[in-house]
mmCIF file of C-alpha atoms in Angstrom:
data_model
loop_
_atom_site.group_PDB
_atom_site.id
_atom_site.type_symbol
_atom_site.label_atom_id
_atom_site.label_comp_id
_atom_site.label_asym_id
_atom_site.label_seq_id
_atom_site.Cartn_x
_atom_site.Cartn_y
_atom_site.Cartn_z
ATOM 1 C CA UNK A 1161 8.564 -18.906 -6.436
ATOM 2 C CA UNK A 1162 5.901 -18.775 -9.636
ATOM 3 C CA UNK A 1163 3.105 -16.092 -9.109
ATOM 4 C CA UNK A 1164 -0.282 -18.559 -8.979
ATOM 5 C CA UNK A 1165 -1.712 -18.815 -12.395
ATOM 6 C CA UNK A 1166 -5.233 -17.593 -13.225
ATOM 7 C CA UNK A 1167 -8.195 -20.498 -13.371
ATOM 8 C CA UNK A 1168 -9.508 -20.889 -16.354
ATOM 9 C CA UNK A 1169 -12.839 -19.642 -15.132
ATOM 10 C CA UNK A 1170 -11.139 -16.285 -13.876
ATOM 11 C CA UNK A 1171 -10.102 -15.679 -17.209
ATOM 12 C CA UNK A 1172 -12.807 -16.244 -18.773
ATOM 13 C CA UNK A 1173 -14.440 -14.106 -16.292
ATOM 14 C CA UNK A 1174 -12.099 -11.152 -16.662
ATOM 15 C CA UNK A 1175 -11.973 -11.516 -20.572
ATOM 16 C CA UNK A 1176 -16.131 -11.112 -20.629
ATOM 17 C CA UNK A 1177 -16.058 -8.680 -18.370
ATOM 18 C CA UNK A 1178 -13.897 -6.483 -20.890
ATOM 19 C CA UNK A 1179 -15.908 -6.848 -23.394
ATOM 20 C CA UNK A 1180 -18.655 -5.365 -21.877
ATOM 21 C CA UNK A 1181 -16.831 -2.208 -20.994
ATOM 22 C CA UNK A 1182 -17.276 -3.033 -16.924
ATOM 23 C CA UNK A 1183 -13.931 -3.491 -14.907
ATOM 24 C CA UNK A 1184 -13.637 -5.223 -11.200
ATOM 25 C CA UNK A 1185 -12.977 -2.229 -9.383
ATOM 26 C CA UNK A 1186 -15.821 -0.361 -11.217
ATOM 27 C CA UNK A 1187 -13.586 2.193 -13.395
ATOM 28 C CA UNK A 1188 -13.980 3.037 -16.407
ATOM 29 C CA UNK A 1189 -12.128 2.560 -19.723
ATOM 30 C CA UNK A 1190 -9.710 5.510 -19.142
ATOM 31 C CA UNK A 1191 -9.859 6.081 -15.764
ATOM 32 C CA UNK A 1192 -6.892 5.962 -13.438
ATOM 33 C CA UNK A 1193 -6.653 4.452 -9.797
ATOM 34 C CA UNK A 1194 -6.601 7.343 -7.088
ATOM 35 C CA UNK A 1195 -3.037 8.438 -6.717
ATOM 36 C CA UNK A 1196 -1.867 9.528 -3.525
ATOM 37 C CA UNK A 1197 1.717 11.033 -2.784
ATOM 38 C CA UNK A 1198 2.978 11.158 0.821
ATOM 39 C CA UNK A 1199 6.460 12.973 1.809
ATOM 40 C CA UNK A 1200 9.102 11.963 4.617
ATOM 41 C CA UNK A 1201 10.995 14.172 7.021
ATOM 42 C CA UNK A 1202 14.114 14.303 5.126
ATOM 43 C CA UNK A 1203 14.070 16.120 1.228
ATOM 44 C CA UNK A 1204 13.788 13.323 -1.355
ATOM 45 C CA UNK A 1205 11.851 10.734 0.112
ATOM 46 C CA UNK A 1206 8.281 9.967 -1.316
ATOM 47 C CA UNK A 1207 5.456 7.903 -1.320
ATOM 48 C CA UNK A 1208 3.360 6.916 -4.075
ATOM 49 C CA UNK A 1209 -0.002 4.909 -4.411
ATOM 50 C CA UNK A 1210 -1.550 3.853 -7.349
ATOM 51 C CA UNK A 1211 -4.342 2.068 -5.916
ATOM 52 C CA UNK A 1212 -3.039 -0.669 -3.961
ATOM 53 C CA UNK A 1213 0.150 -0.593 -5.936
ATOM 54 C CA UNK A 1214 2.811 1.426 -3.565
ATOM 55 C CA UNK A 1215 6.758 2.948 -4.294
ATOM 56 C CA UNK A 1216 9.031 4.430 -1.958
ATOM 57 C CA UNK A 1217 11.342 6.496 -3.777
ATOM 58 C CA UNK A 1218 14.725 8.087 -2.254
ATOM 59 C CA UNK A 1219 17.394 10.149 -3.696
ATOM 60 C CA UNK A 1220 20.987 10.438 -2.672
ATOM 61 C CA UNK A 1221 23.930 12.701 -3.688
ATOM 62 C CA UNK A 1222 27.880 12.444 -3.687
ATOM 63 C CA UNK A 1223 30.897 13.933 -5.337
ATOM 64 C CA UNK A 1224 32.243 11.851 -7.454
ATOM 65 C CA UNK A 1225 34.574 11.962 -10.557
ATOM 66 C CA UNK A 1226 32.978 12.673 -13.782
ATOM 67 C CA UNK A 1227 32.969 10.094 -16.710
ATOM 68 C CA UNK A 1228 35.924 10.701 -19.749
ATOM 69 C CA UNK A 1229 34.250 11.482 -22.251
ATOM 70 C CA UNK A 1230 31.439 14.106 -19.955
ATOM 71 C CA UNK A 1231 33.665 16.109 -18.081
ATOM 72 C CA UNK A 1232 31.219 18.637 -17.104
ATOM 73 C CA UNK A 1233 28.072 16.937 -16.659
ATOM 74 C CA UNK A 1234 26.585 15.190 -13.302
ATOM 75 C CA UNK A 1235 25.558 11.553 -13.426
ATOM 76 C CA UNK A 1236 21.974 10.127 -13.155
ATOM 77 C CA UNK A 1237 21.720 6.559 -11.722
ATOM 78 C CA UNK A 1238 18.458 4.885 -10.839
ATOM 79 C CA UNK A 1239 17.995 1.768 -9.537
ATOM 80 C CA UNK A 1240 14.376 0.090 -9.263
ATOM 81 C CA UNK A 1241 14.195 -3.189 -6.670
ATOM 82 C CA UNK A 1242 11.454 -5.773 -6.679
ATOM 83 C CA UNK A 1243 11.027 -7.107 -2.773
ATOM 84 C CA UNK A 1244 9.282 -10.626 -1.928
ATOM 85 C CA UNK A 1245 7.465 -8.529 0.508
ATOM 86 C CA UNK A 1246 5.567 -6.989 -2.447
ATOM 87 C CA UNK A 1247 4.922 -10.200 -4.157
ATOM 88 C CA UNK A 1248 5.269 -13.927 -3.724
ATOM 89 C CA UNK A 1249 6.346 -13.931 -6.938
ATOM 90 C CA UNK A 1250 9.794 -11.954 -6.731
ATOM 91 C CA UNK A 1251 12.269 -13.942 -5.677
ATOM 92 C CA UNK A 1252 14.750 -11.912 -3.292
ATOM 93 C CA UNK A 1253 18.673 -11.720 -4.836
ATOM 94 C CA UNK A 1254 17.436 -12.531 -8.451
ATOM 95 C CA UNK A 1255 16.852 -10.081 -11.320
ATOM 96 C CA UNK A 1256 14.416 -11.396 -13.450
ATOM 97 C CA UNK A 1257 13.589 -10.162 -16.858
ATOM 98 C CA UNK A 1258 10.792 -7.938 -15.971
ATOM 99 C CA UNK A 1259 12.904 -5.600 -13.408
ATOM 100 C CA UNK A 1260 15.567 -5.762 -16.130
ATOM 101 C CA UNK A 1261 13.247 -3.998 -18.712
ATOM 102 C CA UNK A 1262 11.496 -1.863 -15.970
ATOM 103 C CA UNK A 1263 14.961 -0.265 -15.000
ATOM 104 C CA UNK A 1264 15.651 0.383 -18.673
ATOM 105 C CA UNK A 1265 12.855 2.011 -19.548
ATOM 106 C CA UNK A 1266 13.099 4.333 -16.750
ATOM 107 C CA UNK A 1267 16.176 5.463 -17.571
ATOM 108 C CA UNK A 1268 14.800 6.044 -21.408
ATOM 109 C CA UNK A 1269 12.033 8.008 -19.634
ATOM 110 C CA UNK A 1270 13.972 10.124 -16.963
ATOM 111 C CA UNK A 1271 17.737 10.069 -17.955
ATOM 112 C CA UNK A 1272 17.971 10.039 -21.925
ATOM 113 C CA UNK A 1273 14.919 12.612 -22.113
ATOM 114 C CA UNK A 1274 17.090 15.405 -20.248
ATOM 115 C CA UNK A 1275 14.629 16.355 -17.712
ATOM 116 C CA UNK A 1276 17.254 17.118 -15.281
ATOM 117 C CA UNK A 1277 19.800 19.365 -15.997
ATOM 118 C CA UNK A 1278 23.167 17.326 -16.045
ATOM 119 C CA UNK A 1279 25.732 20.306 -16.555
ATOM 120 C CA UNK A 1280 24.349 22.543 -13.416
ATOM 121 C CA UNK A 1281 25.631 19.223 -10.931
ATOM 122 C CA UNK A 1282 28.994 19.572 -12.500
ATOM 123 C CA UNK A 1283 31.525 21.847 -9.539
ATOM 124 C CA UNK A 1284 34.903 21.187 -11.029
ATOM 125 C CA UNK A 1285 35.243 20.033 -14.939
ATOM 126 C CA UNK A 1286 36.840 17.050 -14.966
ATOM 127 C CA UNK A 1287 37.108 16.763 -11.120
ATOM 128 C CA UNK A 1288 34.338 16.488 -9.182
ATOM 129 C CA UNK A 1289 30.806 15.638 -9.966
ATOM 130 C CA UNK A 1290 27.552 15.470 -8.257
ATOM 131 C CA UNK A 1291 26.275 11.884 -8.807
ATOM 132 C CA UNK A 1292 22.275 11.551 -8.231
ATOM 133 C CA UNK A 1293 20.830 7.857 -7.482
ATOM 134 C CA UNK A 1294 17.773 7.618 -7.123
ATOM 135 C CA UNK A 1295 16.372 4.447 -5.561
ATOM 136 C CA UNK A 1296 12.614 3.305 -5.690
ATOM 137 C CA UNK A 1297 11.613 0.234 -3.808
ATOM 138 C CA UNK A 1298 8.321 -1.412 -4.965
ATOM 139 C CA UNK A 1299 6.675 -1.688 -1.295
ATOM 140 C CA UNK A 1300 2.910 -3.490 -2.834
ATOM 141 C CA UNK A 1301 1.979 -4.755 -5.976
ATOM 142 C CA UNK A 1302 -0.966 -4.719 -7.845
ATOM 143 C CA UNK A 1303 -0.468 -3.757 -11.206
ATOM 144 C CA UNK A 1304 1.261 -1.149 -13.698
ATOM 145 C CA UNK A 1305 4.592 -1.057 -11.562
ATOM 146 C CA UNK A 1306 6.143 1.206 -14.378
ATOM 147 C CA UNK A 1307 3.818 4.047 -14.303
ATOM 148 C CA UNK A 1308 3.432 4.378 -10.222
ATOM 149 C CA UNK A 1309 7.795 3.925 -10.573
ATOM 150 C CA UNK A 1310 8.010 6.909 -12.944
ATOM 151 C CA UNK A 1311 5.728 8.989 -10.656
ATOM 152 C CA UNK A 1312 7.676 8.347 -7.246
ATOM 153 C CA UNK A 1313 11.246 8.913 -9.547
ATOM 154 C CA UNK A 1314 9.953 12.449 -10.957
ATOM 155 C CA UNK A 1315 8.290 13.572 -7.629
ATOM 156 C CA UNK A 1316 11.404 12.133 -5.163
ATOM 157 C CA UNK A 1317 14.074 14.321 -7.876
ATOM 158 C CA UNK A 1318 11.456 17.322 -7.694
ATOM 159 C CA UNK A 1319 11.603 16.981 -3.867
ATOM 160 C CA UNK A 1320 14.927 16.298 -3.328
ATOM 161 C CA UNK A 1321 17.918 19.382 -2.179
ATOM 162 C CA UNK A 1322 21.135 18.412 -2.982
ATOM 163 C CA UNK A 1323 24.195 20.479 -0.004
ATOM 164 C CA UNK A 1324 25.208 23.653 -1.477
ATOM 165 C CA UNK A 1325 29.400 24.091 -2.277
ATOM 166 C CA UNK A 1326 31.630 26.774 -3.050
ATOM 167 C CA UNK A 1327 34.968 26.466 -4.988
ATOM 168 C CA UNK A 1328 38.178 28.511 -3.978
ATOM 169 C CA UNK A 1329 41.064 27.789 -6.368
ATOM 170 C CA UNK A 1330 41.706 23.794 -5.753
ATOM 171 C CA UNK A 1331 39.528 23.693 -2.549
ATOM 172 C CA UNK A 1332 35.533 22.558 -2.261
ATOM 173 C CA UNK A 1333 34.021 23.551 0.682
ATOM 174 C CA UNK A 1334 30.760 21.368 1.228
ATOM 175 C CA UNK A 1335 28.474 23.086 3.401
ATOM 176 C CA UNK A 1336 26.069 21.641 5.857
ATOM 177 C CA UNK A 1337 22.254 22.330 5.716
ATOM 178 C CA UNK A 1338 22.943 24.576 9.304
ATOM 179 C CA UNK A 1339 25.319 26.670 7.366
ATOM 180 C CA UNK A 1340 23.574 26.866 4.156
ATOM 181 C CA UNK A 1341 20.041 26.009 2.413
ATOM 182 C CA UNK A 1342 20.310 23.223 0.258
ATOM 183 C CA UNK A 1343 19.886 23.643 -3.263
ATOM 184 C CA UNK A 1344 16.954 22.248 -5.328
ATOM 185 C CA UNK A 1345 17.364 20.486 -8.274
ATOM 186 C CA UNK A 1346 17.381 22.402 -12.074
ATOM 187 C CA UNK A 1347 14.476 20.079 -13.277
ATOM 188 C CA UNK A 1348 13.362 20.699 -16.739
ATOM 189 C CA UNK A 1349 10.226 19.260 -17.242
ATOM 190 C CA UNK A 1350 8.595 15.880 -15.640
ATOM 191 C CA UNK A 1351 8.271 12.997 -18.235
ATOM 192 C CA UNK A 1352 5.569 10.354 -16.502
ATOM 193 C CA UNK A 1353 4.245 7.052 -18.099
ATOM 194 C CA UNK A 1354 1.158 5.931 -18.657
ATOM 195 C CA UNK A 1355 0.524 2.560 -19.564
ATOM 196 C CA UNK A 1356 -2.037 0.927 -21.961
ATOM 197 C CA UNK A 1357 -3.007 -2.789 -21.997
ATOM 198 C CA UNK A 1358 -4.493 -4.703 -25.236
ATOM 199 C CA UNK A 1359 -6.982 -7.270 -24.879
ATOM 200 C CA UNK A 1360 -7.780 -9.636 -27.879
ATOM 201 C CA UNK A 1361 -4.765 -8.524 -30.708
ATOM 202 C CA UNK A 1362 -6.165 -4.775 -29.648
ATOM 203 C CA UNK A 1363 -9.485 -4.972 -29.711
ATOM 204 C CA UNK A 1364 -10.305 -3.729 -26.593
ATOM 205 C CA UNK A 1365 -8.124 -0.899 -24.451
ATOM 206 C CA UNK A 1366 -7.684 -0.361 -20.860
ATOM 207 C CA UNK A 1367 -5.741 2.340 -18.869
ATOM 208 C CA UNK A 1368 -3.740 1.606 -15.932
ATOM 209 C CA UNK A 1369 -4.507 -1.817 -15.648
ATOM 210 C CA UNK A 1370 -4.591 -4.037 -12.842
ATOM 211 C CA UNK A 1371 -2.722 -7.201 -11.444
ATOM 212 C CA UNK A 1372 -5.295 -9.576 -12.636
ATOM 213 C CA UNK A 1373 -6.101 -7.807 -16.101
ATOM 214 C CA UNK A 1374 -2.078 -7.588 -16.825
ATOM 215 C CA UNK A 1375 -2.535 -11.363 -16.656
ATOM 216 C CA UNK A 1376 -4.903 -11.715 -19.546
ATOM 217 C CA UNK A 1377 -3.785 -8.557 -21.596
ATOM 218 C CA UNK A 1378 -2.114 -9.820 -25.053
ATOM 219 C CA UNK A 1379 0.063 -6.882 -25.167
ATOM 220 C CA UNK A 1380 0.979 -3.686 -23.720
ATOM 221 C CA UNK A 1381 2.119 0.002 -24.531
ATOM 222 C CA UNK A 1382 3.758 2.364 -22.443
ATOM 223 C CA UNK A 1383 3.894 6.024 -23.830
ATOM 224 C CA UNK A 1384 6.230 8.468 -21.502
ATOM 225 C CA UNK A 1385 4.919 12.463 -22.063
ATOM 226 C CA UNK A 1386 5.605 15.597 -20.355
ATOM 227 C CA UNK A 1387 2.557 18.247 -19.866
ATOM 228 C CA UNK A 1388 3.990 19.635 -23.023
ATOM 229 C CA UNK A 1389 2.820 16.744 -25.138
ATOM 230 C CA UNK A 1390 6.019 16.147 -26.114
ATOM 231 C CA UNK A 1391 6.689 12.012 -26.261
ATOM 232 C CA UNK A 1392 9.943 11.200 -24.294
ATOM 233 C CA UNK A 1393 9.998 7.132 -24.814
ATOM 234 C CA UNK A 1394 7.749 4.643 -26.420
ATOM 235 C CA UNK A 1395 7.694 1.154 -26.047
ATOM 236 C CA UNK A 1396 5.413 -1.637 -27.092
ATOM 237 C CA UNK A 1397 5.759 -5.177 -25.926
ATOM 238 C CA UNK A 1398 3.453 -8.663 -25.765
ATOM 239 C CA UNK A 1399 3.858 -9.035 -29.607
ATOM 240 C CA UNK A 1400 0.921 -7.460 -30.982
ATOM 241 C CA UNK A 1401 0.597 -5.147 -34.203
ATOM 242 C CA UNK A 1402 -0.882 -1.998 -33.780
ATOM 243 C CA UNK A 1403 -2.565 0.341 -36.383
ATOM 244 C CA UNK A 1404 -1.246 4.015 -36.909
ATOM 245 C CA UNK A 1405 -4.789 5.137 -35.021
ATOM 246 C CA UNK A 1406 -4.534 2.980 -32.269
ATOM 247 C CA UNK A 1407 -1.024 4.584 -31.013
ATOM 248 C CA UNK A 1408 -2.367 8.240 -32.201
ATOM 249 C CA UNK A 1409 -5.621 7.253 -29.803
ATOM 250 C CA UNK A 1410 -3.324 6.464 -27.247
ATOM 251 C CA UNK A 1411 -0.692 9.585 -27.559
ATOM 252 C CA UNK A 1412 -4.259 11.478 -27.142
ATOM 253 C CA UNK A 1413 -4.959 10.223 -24.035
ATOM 254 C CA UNK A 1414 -1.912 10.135 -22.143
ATOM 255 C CA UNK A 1415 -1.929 14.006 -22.870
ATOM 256 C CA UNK A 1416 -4.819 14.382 -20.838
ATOM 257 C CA UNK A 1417 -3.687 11.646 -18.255
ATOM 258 C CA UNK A 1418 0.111 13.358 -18.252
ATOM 259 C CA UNK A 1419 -1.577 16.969 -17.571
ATOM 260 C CA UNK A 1420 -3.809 15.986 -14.612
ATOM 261 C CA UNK A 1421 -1.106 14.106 -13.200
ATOM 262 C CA UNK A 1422 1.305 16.589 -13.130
ATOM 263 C CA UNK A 1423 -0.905 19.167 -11.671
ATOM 264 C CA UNK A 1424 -1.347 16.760 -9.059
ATOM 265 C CA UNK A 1425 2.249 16.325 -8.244
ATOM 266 C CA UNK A 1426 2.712 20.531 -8.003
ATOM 267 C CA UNK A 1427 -0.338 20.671 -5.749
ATOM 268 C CA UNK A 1428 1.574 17.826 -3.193
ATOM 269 C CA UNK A 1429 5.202 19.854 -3.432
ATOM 270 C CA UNK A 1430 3.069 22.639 -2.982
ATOM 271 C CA UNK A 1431 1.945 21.367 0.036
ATOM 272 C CA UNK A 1432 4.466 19.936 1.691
ATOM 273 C CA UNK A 1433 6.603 23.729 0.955
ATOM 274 C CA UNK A 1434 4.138 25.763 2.341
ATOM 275 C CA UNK A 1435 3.862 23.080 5.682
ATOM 276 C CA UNK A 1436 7.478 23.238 6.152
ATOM 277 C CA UNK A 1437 7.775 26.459 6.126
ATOM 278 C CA UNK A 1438 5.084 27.432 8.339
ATOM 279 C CA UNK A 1439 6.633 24.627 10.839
ATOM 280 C CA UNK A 1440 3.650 22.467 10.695
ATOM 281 C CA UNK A 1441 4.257 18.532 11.065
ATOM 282 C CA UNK A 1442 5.161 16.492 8.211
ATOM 283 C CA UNK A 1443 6.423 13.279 7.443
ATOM 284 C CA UNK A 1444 4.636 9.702 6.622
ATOM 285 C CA UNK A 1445 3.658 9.428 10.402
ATOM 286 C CA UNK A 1446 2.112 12.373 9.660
ATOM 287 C CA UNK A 1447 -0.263 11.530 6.709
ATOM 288 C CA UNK A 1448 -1.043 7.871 8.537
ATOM 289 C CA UNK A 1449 -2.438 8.893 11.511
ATOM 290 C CA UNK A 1450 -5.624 10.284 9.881
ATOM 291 C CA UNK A 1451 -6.296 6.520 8.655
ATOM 292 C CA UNK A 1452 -5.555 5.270 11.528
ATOM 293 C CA UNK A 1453 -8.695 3.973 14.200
ATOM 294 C CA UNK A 1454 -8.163 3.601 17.646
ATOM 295 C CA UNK A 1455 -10.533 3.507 20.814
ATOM 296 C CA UNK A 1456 -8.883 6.275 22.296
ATOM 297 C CA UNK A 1457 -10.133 9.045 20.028
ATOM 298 C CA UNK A 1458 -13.872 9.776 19.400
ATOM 299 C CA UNK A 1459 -15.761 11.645 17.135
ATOM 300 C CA UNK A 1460 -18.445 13.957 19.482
ATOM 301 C CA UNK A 1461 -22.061 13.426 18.511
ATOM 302 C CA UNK A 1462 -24.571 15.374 19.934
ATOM 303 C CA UNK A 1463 -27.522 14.063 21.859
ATOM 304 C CA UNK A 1464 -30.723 15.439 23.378
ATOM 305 C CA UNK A 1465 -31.330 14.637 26.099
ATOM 306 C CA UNK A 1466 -34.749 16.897 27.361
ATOM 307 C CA UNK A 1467 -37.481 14.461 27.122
ATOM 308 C CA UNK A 1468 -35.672 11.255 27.919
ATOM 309 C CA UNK A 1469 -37.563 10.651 31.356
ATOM 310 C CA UNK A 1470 -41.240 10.899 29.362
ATOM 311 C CA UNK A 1471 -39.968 8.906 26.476
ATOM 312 C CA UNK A 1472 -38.619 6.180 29.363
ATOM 313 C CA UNK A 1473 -42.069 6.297 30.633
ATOM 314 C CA UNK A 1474 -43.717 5.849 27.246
ATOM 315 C CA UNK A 1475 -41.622 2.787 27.079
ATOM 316 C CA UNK A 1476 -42.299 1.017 30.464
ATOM 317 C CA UNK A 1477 -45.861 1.943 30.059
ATOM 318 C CA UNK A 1478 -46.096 0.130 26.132
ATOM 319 C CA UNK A 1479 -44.112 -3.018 27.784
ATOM 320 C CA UNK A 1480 -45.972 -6.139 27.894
ATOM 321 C CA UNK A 1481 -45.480 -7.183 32.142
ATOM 322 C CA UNK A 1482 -43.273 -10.226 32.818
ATOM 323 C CA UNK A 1483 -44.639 -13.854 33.102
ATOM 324 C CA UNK A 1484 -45.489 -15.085 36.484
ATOM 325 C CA UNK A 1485 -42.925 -18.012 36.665
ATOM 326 C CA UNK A 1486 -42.701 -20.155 39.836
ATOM 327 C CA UNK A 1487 -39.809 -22.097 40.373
ATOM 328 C CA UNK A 1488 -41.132 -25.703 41.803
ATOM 329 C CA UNK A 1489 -38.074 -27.457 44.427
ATOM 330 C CA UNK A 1490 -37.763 -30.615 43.447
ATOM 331 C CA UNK A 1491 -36.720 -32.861 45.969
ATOM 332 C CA UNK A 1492 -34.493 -35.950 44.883
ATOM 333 C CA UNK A 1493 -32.829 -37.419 47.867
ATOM 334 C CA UNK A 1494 -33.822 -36.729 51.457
ATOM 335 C CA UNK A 1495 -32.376 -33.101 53.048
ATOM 336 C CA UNK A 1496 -31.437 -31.654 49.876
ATOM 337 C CA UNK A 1497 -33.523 -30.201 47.074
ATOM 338 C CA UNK A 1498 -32.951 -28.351 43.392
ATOM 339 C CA UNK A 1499 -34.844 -25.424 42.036
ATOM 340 C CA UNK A 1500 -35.269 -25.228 38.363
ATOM 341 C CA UNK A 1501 -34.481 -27.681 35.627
ATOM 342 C CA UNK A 1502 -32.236 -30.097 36.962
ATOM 343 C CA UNK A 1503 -30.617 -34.186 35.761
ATOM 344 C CA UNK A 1504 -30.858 -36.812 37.651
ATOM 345 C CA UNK A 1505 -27.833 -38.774 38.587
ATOM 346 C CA UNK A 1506 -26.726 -40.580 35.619
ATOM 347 C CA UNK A 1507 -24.363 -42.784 37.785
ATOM 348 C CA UNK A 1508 -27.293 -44.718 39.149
ATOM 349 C CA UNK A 1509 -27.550 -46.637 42.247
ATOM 350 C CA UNK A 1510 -24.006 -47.960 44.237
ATOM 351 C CA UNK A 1511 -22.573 -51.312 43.047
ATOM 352 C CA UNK A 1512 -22.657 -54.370 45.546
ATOM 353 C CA UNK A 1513 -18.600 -53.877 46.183
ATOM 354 C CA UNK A 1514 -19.207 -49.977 47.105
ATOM 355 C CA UNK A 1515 -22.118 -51.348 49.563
ATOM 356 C CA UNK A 1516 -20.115 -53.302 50.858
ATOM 357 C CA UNK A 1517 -16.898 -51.031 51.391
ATOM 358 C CA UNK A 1518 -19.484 -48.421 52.830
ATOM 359 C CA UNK A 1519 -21.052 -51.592 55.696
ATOM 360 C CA UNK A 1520 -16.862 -51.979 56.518
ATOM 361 C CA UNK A 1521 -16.565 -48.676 56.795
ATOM 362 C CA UNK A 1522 -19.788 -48.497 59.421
ATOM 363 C CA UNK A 1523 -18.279 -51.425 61.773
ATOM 364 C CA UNK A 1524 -15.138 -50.412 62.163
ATOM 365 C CA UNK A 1525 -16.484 -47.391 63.030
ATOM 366 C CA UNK A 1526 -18.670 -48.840 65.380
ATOM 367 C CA UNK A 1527 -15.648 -50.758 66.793
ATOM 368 C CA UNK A 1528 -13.421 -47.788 67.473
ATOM 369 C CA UNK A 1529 -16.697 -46.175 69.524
ATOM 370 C CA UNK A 1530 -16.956 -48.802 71.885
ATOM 371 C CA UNK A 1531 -13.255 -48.961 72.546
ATOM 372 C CA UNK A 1532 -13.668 -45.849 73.326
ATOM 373 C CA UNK A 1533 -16.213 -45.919 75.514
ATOM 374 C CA UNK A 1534 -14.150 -48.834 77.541
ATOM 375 C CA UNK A 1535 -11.213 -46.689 77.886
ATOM 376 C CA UNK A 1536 -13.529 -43.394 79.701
#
């Protein structure tokens, strides 16, 4: 199924509106959506929102062989799916060309950059390998997929703890999270992207754009940076030419955007560490109950309720008294009667035939009473 095209009148709409520095949701320029990043029970399982765009990430482990030619390094796998429950637009058992690039250019961002380390997953050279796979299912969409992706992928590996093992000669013993802690990841540093759409052959710049304004953008620029301003992946598509300023403008900003961003993410592991370890609750039931509204739980307001009797009074006294209203009977046959507003019968008076049924009815009647009277 094709994603409904844009009016000509929306565009037109959207394109003015960009001009004039003014956005639909009321952001500005460089401002980002509000991000929000919710855990699960189990370690490695995340929630990010980027507005209303929304990513469940999850991260597995197993042992596994190690490739030939890397005999002592872990494997990274990530895997990025596109749902029709997200979209009308994705079609389910498909892979089009945009999850084709999206999955490639997270790997540039998270695997070829080195943020994890690869050799500290290796437990036998040669033999056995931990292999990480980390999968992130796009849950809503609205926009800028790659950089709310990149998020849940960075956060889900910082969260995740893979079973701790020990090595005895030949023998790995796998231990269970009863019998040991599990073992956090060696994470170097946390490469996130931030994505930059072109409007007019780059005239005019927008951060973290939108569904609708990805629809009218000529071209976009995704730039991936740690907090240390060091760029991990670049990648420009749409066809447009850039100047040398433009992408130094841009490298600018997503230091700033990177740094905030990643501050954010410690805060929420933060978090979640200090609530599991104080026993507190946790988990996404957790963090949707507080938006959730029911009619069994309300708020207390207080109310005074001293003078209510003299302001009652106050109010009865003000009143204007009722109108005298008499209700007439109307009387439309003999022996019965209507109060109030009432119709008159709209069937009218009996037909000749139903007289005439009714004047049967009476003699035969009449002839059954005498009879009867003969028999006593």
């Amino acid at each position: 199924m094709k994603e409904t095209p844009l009016s000509n009148c929306e565009r037109r709409f959207l394109l003015r509106a960009i001009e004039e520095k003014k956005r639909l949701d009321g952001r500005q320029t460089y401002d980002y959506r509000n991000i929000k990043i919710s855990f699960g029970t189990d370690y490695g399982c995340c929630i990010v929102e980027l507005g209303k765009t929304r990513v469940l990430g999850q991260v597995s482990c197993e042992l596994v062989s190690p490739k030939l030619n890397r005999a002592t390094e872990g494997i990274l796998f990530f895997n990025l799916e596109l749902s029709q429950m997200a979209a009308p637009a994705f079609e389910p058992g498909r892979q089009s060309d945009l999850l084709v690039k999206l999955n490639r250019l997270l790997e540039r961002c998270l695997r070829n950059s080195k943020c994890i380390d690869t050799e500290s997953l290796c437990v036998v050279a040669g033999e056995k390998v931990w292999q990480i796979r980390v999968d992130l299912h796009l849950l809503n969409h609205d926009g800028n997929i790659i950089d709310a992706a990149s998020i849940a992928a960075i956060v889900a590996l910082c969260h995740f703890r893979r079973p701790d093992v020990s090595v005895q000669g030949d023998e790995v013993t796998l231990y269970t999270p009863e019998e040991r802690d599990p073992v956090p990841l060696s994470i170097h540093h946390m490469p996130i992207c931030v994505s930059f759409a072109f409007f007019q052959q780059g005239t005019y710049l927008l951060v973290d754009p939108n569904e609708r304004e990805e629809r009218v953008m000529d071209g976009l620029l995704v730039i991936a940076m740690n907090k240390h301003r060091e760029i991990c992946t670049i990648q420009s598509s749409g066809g447009i030419m850039l100047l040398k300023d433009q992408v130094l403008r841009c490298s600018k900003i997503a230091g700033v955007k990177v740094l905030e961003i990643t501050e954010l993410i410690q805060k929420a592991l933060e978090n979640d560490r200090k609530v599991r370890k104080e026993g507190g609750k946790y988990g996404f039931a957790e963090s949707i109950a507080s938006q959730r509204i029911t009619a069994f739980k309300m708020e207390k307001a207080p109310i005074d309720t001293s003078d209510v009797e003299e302001k009652a009074e106050e109010i009865i006294a003000e009143a204007e008294p009722p109108l005298e209203v008499v209700s007439n009977p109307v009387l439309w046959t003999p022996g019965t009667a209507q109060i109030g507003e009432g119709v008159e019968n709209s069937w009218g008076d009996l037909e000749d035939s139903e007289k005439e049924e009714e004047d049967e009815d009476g003699t035969d009647e009449a002839i059954i009473l005498d009879s009867i009277k003969m028999d006593t």
